[in-house]
mmCIF file of C-alpha atoms and ligand atoms in Angstrom:
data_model
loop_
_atom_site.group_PDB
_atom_site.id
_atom_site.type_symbol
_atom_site.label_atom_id
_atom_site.label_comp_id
_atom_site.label_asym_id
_atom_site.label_seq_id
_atom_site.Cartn_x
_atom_site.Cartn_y
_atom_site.Cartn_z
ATOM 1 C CA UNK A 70 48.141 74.150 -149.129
ATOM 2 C CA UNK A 71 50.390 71.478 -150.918
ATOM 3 C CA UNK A 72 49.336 67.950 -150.787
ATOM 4 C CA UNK A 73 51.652 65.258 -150.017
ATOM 5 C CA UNK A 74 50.846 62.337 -153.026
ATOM 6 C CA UNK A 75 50.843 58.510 -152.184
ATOM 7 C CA UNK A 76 54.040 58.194 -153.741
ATOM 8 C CA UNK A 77 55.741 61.235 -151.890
ATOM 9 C CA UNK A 78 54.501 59.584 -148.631
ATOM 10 C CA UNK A 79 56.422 56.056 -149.808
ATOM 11 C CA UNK A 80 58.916 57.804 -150.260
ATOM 12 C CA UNK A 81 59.115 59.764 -146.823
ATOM 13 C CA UNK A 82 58.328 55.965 -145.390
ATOM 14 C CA UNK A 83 61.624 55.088 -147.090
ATOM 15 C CA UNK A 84 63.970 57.516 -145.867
ATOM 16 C CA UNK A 85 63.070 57.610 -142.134
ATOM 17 C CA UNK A 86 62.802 53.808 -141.930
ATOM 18 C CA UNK A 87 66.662 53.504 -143.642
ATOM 19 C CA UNK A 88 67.967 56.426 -140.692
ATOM 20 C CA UNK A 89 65.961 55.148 -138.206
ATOM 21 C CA UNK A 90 64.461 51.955 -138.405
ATOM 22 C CA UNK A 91 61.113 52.996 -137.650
ATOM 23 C CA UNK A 92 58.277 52.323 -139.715
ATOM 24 C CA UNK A 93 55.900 54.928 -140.462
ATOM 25 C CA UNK A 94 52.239 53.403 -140.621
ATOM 26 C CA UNK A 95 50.341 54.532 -143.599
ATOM 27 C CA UNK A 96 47.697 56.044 -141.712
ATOM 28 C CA UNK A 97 49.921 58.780 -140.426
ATOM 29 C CA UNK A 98 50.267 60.460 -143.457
ATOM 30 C CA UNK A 99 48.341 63.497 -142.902
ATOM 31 C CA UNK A 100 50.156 63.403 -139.480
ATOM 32 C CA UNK A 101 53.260 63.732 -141.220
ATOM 33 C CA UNK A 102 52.684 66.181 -143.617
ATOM 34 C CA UNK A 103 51.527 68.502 -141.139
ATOM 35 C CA UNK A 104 54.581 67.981 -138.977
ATOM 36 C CA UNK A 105 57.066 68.954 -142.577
ATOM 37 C CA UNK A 106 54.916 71.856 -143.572
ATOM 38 C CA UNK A 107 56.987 74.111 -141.988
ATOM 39 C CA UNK A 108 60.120 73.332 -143.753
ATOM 40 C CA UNK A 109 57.933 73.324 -147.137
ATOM 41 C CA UNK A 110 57.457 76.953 -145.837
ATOM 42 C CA UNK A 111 60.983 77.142 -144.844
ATOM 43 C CA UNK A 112 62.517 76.400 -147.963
ATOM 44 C CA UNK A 113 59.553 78.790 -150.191
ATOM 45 C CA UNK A 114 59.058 74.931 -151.807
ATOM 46 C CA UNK A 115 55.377 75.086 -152.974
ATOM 47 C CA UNK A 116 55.961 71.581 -153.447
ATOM 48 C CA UNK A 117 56.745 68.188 -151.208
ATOM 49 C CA UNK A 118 58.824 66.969 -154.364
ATOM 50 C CA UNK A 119 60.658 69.615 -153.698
ATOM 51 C CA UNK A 120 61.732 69.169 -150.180
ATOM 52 C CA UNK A 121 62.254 65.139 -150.881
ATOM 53 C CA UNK A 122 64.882 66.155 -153.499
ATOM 54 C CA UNK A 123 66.966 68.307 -151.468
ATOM 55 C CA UNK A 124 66.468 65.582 -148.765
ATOM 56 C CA UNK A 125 68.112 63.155 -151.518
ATOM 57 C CA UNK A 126 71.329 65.569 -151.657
ATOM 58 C CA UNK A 127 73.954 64.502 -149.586
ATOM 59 C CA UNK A 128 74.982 68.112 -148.845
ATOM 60 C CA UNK A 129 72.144 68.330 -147.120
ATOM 61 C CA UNK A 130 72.613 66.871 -144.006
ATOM 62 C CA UNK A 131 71.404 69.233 -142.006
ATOM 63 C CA UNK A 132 68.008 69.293 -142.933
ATOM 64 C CA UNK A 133 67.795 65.076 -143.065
ATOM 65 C CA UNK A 134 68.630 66.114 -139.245
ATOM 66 C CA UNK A 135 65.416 68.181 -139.182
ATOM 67 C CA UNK A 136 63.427 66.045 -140.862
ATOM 68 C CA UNK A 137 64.183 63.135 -138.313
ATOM 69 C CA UNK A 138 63.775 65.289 -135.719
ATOM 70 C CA UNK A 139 60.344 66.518 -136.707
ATOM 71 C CA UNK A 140 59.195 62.893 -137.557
ATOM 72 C CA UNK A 141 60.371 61.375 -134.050
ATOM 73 C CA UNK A 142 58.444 61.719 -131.020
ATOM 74 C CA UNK A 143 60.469 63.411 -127.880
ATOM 75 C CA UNK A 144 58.008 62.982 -125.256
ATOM 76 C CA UNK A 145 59.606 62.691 -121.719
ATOM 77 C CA UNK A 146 59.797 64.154 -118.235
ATOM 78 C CA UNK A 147 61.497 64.157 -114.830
ATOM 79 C CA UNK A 148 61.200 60.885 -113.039
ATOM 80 C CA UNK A 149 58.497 59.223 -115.653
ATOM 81 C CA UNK A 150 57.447 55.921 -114.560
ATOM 82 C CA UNK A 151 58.869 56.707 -111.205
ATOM 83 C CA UNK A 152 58.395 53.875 -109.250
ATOM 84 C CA UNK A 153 61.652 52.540 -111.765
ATOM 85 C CA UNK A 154 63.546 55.046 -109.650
ATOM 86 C CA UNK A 155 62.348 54.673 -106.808
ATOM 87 C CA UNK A 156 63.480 50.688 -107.219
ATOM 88 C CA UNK A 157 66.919 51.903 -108.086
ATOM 89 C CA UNK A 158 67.307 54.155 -105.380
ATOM 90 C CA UNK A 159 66.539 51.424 -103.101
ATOM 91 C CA UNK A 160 69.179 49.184 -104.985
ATOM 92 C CA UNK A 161 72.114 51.664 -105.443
ATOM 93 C CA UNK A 162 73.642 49.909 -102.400
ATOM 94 C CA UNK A 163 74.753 46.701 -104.248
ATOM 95 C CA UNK A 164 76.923 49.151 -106.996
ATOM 96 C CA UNK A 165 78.192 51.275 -104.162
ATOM 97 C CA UNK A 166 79.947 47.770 -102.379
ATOM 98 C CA UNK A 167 82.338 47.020 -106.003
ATOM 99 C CA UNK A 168 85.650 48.013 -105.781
ATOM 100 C CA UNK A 169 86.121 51.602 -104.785
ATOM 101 C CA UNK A 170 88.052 52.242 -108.287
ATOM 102 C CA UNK A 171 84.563 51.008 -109.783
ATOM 103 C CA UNK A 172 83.096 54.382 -111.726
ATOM 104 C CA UNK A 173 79.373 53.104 -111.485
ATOM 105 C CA UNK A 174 77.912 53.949 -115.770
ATOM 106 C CA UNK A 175 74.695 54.738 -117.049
ATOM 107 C CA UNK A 176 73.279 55.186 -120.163
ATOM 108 C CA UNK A 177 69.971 56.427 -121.099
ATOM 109 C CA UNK A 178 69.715 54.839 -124.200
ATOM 110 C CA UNK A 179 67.042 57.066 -126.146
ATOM 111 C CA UNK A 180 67.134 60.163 -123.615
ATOM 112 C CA UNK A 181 65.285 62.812 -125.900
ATOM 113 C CA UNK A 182 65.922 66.050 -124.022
ATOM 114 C CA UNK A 183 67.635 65.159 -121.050
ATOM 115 C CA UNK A 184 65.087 64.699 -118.096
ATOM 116 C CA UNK A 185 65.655 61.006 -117.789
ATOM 117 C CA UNK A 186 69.556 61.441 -117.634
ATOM 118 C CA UNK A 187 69.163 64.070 -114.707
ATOM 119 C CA UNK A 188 66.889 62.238 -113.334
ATOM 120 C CA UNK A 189 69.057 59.651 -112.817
ATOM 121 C CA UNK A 190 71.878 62.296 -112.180
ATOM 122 C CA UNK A 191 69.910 63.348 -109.065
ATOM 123 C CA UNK A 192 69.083 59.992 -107.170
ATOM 124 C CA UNK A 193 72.638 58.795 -107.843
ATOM 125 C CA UNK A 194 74.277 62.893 -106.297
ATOM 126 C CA UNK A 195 71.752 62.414 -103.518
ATOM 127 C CA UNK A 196 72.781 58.542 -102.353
ATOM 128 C CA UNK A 197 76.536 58.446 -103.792
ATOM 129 C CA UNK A 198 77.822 61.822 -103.344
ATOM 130 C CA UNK A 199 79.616 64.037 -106.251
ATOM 131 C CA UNK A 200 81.981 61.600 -107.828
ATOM 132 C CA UNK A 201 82.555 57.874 -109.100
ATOM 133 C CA UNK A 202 79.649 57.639 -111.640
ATOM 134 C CA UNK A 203 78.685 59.120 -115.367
ATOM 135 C CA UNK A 204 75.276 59.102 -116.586
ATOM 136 C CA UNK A 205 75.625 58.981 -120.600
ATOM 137 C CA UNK A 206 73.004 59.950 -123.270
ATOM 138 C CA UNK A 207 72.463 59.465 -126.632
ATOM 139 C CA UNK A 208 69.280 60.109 -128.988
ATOM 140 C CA UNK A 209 69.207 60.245 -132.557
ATOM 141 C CA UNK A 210 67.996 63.557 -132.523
ATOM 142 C CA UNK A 211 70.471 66.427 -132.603
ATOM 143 C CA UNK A 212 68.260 68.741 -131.518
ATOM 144 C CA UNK A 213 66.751 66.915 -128.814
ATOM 145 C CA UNK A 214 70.385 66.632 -127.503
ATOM 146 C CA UNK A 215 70.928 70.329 -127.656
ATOM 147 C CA UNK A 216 68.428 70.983 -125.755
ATOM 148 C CA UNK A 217 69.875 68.172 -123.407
ATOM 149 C CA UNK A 218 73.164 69.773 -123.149
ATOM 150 C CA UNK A 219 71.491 73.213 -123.335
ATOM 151 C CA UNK A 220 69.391 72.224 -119.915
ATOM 152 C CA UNK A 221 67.049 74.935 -119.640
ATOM 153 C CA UNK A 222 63.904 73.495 -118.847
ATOM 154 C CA UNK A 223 60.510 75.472 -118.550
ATOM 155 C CA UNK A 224 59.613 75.972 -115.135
ATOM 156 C CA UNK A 225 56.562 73.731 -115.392
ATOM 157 C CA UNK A 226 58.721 70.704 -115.851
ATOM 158 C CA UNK A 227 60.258 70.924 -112.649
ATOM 159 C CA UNK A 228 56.737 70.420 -110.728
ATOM 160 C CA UNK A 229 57.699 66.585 -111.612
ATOM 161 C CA UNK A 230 61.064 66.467 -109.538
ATOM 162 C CA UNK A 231 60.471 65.568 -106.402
ATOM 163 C CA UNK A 232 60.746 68.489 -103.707
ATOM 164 C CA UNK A 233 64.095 67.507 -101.972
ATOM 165 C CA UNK A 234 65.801 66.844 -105.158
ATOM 166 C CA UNK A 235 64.359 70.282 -106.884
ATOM 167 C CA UNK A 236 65.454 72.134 -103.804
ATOM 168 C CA UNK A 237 68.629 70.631 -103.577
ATOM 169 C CA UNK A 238 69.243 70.719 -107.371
ATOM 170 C CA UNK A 239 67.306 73.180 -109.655
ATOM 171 C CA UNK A 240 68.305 76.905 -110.364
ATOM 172 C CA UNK A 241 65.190 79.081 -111.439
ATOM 173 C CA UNK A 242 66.248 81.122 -114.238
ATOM 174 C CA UNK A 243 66.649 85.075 -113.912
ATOM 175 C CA UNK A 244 66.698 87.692 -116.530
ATOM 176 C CA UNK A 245 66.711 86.489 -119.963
ATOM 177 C CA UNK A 246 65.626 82.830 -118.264
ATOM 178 C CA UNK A 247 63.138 84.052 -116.039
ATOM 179 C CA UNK A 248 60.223 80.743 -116.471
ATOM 180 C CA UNK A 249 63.038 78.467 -116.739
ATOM 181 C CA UNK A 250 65.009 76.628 -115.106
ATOM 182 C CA UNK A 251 68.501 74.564 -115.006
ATOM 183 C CA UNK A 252 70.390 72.113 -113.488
ATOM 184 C CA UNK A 253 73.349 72.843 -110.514
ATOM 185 C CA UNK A 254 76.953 72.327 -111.967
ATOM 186 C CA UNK A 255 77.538 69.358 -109.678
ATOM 187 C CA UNK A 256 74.819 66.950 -111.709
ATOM 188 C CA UNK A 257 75.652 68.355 -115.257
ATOM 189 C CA UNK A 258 79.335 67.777 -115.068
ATOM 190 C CA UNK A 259 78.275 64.042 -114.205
ATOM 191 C CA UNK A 260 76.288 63.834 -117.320
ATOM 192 C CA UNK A 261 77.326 63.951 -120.952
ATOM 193 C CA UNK A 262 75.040 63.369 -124.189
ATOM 194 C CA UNK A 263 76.237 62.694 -127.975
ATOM 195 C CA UNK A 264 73.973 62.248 -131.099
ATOM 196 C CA UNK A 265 73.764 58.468 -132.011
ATOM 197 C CA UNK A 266 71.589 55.685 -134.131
ATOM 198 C CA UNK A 267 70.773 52.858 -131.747
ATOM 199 C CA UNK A 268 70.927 50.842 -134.798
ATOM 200 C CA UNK A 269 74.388 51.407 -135.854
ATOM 201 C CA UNK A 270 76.585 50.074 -132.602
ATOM 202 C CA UNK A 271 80.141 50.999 -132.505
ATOM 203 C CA UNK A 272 81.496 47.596 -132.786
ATOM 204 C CA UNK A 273 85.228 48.241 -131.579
ATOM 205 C CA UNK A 274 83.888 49.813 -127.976
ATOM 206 C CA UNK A 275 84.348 47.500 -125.221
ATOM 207 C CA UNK A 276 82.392 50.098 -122.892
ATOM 208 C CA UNK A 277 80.224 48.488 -120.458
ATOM 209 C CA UNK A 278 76.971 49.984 -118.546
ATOM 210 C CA UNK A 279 75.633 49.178 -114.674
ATOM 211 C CA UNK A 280 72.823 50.019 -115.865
ATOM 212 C CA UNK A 281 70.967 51.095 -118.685
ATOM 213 C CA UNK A 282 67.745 52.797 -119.537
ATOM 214 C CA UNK A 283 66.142 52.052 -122.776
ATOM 215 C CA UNK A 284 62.468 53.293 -122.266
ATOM 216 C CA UNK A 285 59.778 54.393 -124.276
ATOM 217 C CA UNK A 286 61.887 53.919 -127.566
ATOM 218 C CA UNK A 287 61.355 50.466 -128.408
ATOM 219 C CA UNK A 288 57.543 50.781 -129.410
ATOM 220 C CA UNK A 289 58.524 52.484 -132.534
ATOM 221 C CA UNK A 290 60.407 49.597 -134.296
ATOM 222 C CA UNK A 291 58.945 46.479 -135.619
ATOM 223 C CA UNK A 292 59.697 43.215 -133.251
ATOM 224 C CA UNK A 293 62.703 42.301 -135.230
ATOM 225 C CA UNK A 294 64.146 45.848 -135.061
ATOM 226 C CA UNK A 295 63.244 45.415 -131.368
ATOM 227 C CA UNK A 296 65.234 42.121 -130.736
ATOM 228 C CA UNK A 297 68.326 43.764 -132.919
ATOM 229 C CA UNK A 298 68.397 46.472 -130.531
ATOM 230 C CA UNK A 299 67.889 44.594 -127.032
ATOM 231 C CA UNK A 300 70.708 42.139 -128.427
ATOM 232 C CA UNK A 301 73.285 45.135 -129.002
ATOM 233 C CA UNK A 302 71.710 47.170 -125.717
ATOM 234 C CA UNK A 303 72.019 43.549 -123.793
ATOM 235 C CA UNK A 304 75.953 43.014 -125.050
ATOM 236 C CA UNK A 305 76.509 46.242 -123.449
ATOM 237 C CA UNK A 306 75.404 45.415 -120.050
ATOM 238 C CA UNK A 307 78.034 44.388 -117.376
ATOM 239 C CA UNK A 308 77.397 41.202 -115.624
ATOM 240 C CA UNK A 309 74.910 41.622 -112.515
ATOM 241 C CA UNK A 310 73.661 45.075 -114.437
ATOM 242 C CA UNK A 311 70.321 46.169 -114.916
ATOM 243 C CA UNK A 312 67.877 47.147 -117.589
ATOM 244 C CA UNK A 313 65.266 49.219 -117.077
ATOM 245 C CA UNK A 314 62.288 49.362 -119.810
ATOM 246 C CA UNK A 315 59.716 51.672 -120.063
ATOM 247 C CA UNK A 316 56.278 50.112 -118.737
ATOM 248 C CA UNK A 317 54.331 49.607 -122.335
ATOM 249 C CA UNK A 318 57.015 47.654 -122.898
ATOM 250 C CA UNK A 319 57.645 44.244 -121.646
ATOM 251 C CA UNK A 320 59.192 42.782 -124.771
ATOM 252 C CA UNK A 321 61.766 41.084 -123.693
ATOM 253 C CA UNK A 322 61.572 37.056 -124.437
ATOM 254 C CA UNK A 323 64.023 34.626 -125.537
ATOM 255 C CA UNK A 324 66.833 36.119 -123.735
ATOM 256 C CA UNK A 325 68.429 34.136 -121.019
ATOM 257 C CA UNK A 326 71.741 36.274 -119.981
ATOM 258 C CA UNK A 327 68.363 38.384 -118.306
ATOM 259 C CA UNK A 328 66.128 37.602 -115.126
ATOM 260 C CA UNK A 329 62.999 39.618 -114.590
ATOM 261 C CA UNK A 330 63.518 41.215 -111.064
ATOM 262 C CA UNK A 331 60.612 43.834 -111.500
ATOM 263 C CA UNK A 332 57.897 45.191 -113.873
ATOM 264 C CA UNK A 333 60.265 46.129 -117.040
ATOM 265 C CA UNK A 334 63.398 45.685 -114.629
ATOM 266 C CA UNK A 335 65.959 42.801 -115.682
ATOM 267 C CA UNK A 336 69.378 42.118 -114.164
ATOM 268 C CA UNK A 337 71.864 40.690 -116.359
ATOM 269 C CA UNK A 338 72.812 36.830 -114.755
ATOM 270 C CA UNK A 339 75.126 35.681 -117.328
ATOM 271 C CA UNK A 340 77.398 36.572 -119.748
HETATM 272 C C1 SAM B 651 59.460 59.010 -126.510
HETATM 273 S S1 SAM B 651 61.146 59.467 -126.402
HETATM 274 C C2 SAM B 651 61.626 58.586 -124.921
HETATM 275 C C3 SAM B 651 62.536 59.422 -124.050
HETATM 276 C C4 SAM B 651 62.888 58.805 -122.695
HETATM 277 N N1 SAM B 651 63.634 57.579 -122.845
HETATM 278 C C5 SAM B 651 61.653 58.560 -121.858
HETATM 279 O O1 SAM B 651 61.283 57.411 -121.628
HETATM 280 O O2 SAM B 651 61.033 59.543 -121.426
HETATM 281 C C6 SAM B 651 61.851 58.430 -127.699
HETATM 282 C C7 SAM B 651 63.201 58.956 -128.201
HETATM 283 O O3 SAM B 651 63.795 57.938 -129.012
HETATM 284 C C8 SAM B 651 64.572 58.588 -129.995
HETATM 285 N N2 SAM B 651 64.867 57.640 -131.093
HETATM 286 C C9 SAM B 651 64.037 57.177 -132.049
HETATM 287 N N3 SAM B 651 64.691 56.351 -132.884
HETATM 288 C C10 SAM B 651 65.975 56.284 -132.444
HETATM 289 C C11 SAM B 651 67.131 55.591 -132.900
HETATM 290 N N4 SAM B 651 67.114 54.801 -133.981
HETATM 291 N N5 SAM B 651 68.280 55.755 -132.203
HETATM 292 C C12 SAM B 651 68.325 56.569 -131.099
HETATM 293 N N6 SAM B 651 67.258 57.248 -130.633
HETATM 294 C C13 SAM B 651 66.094 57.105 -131.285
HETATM 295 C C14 SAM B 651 63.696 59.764 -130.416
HETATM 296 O O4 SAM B 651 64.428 60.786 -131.056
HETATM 297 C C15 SAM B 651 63.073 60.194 -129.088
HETATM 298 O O5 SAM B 651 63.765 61.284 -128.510
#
């Protein structure tokens, strides 16, 4: 088997830190080359040069896709770190008494494959009804959002969902999906996911969020990656919104618009 060298490493390190941000400790090497072996295999490359040239090429997009993907982690499920939903479902009252034109927005910042954003999609069908809110999701992972927009989950996953909402919610797959399952029309027509780099904000978008999630992503940048981000993910935030971070990471300091209202819960008090 192909070894990667010292300098192909640095060089992997490169790349993924200047399309994501993240920095890849040097003790993951081995880690990483078994993750790209594959696409050595893929291409026939005998070679890691190889596969870091065609990476270089701009006409190959596609694979620089690939290669984030395999270098990111995805890990998520329904309703992780549930006592955050719980806490919303108890507080969903204070965005259901705005102005009944008021289309309540979420965004799951880093959603991976999708089980945060119908997570949320469930508590908010099951206290608001069918209409007047979005849940959005974004991850810089195409494929992760594929699968997100894909929604066909293996059946194991669902054991997470609490019973009401997987009774009231989940389709078990027949046929060709038989150990899967999906998601009811009425939540996935409430929830829409795109591809995007937390680190490159859309500057001319005045959208504003109720409430976002931004959970188990932040861990992965450095802590002035991390303050870039929670400045952008804060200026997105309406006034009195919430943001919900996932529980390894209470890294938010030096940030007054935010008050702490619960472990890795923060409501936005000014503008
Ligand atoms: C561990 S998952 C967390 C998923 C979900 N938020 C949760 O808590 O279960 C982290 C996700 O962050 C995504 N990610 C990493 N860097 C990113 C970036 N620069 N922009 C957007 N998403 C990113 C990864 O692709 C991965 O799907």
């Amino acid at each position: 088997m192909t070894e990667l060298s010292d300098s192909g490493f640095k060089h992997i390190q490169r790349l993924f830190e200047n399309h994501t941000g993240i920095q890849l400790a040097d003790h993951k090497k081995m880690a990483v080359a078994n993750r790209l072996f594959g696409r050595l295999n893929h291409f026939n490359f005998d070679d890691f040069g190889d596969y870091l040239s065609l990476l270089d090429q701009t006409s190959h997009q596609r694979e620089l896709q690939i290669f984030i993907d395999k270098l990111t982690t995805h890990e998520t499920y329904f309703f992780r770190e549930k006592d955050q939903f719980d806490w919303l479902e108890e507080h969903l009252s204070q965005y259901k008494n705005q102005e009944p034109s008021h289309t309540i927005s979420i965004w799951s910042a880093a959603c991976s494959s999708g089980e945060e954003v119908y997570s949320l999609a469930m508590i908010l069908h099951a206290n608001l009804g069918g209409d007047g809110w979005n849940v959005f999701g974004n991850d810089i992972s195409e494929v992760a959002i594929q699968t997100a927009q894909v929604a066909n989950y293996p059946i194991k996953k669902a054991q997470r969902i609490p019973k009401p909402y997987r009774n009231a919610y989940c389709l078990k797959g027949v046929g060709e999906f038989e150990g899967k399952f999906t998601l009811c029309e009425e939540i996935k027509r409430r929830c829409m996911f795109t591809s995007h780099n937390l680190l490159q904000f859309d500057q001319e978008t005045s959208i504003k969020f109720d409430i976002i999630f931004l959970r188990n992503v932040l861990i992965y940048f450095t802590p002035m990656k991390q303050k870039e981000i929670v400045d952008k993910v804060i200026d997105r935030l309406s006034f009195g919104g919430h943001l919900f971070l996932g529980h390894s990471e209470n890294i938010v300091r030096d940030h007054s618009e935010l008050e702490q209202v619960e472990r890795c819960i923060y409501k936005k008090v000014s503008l």
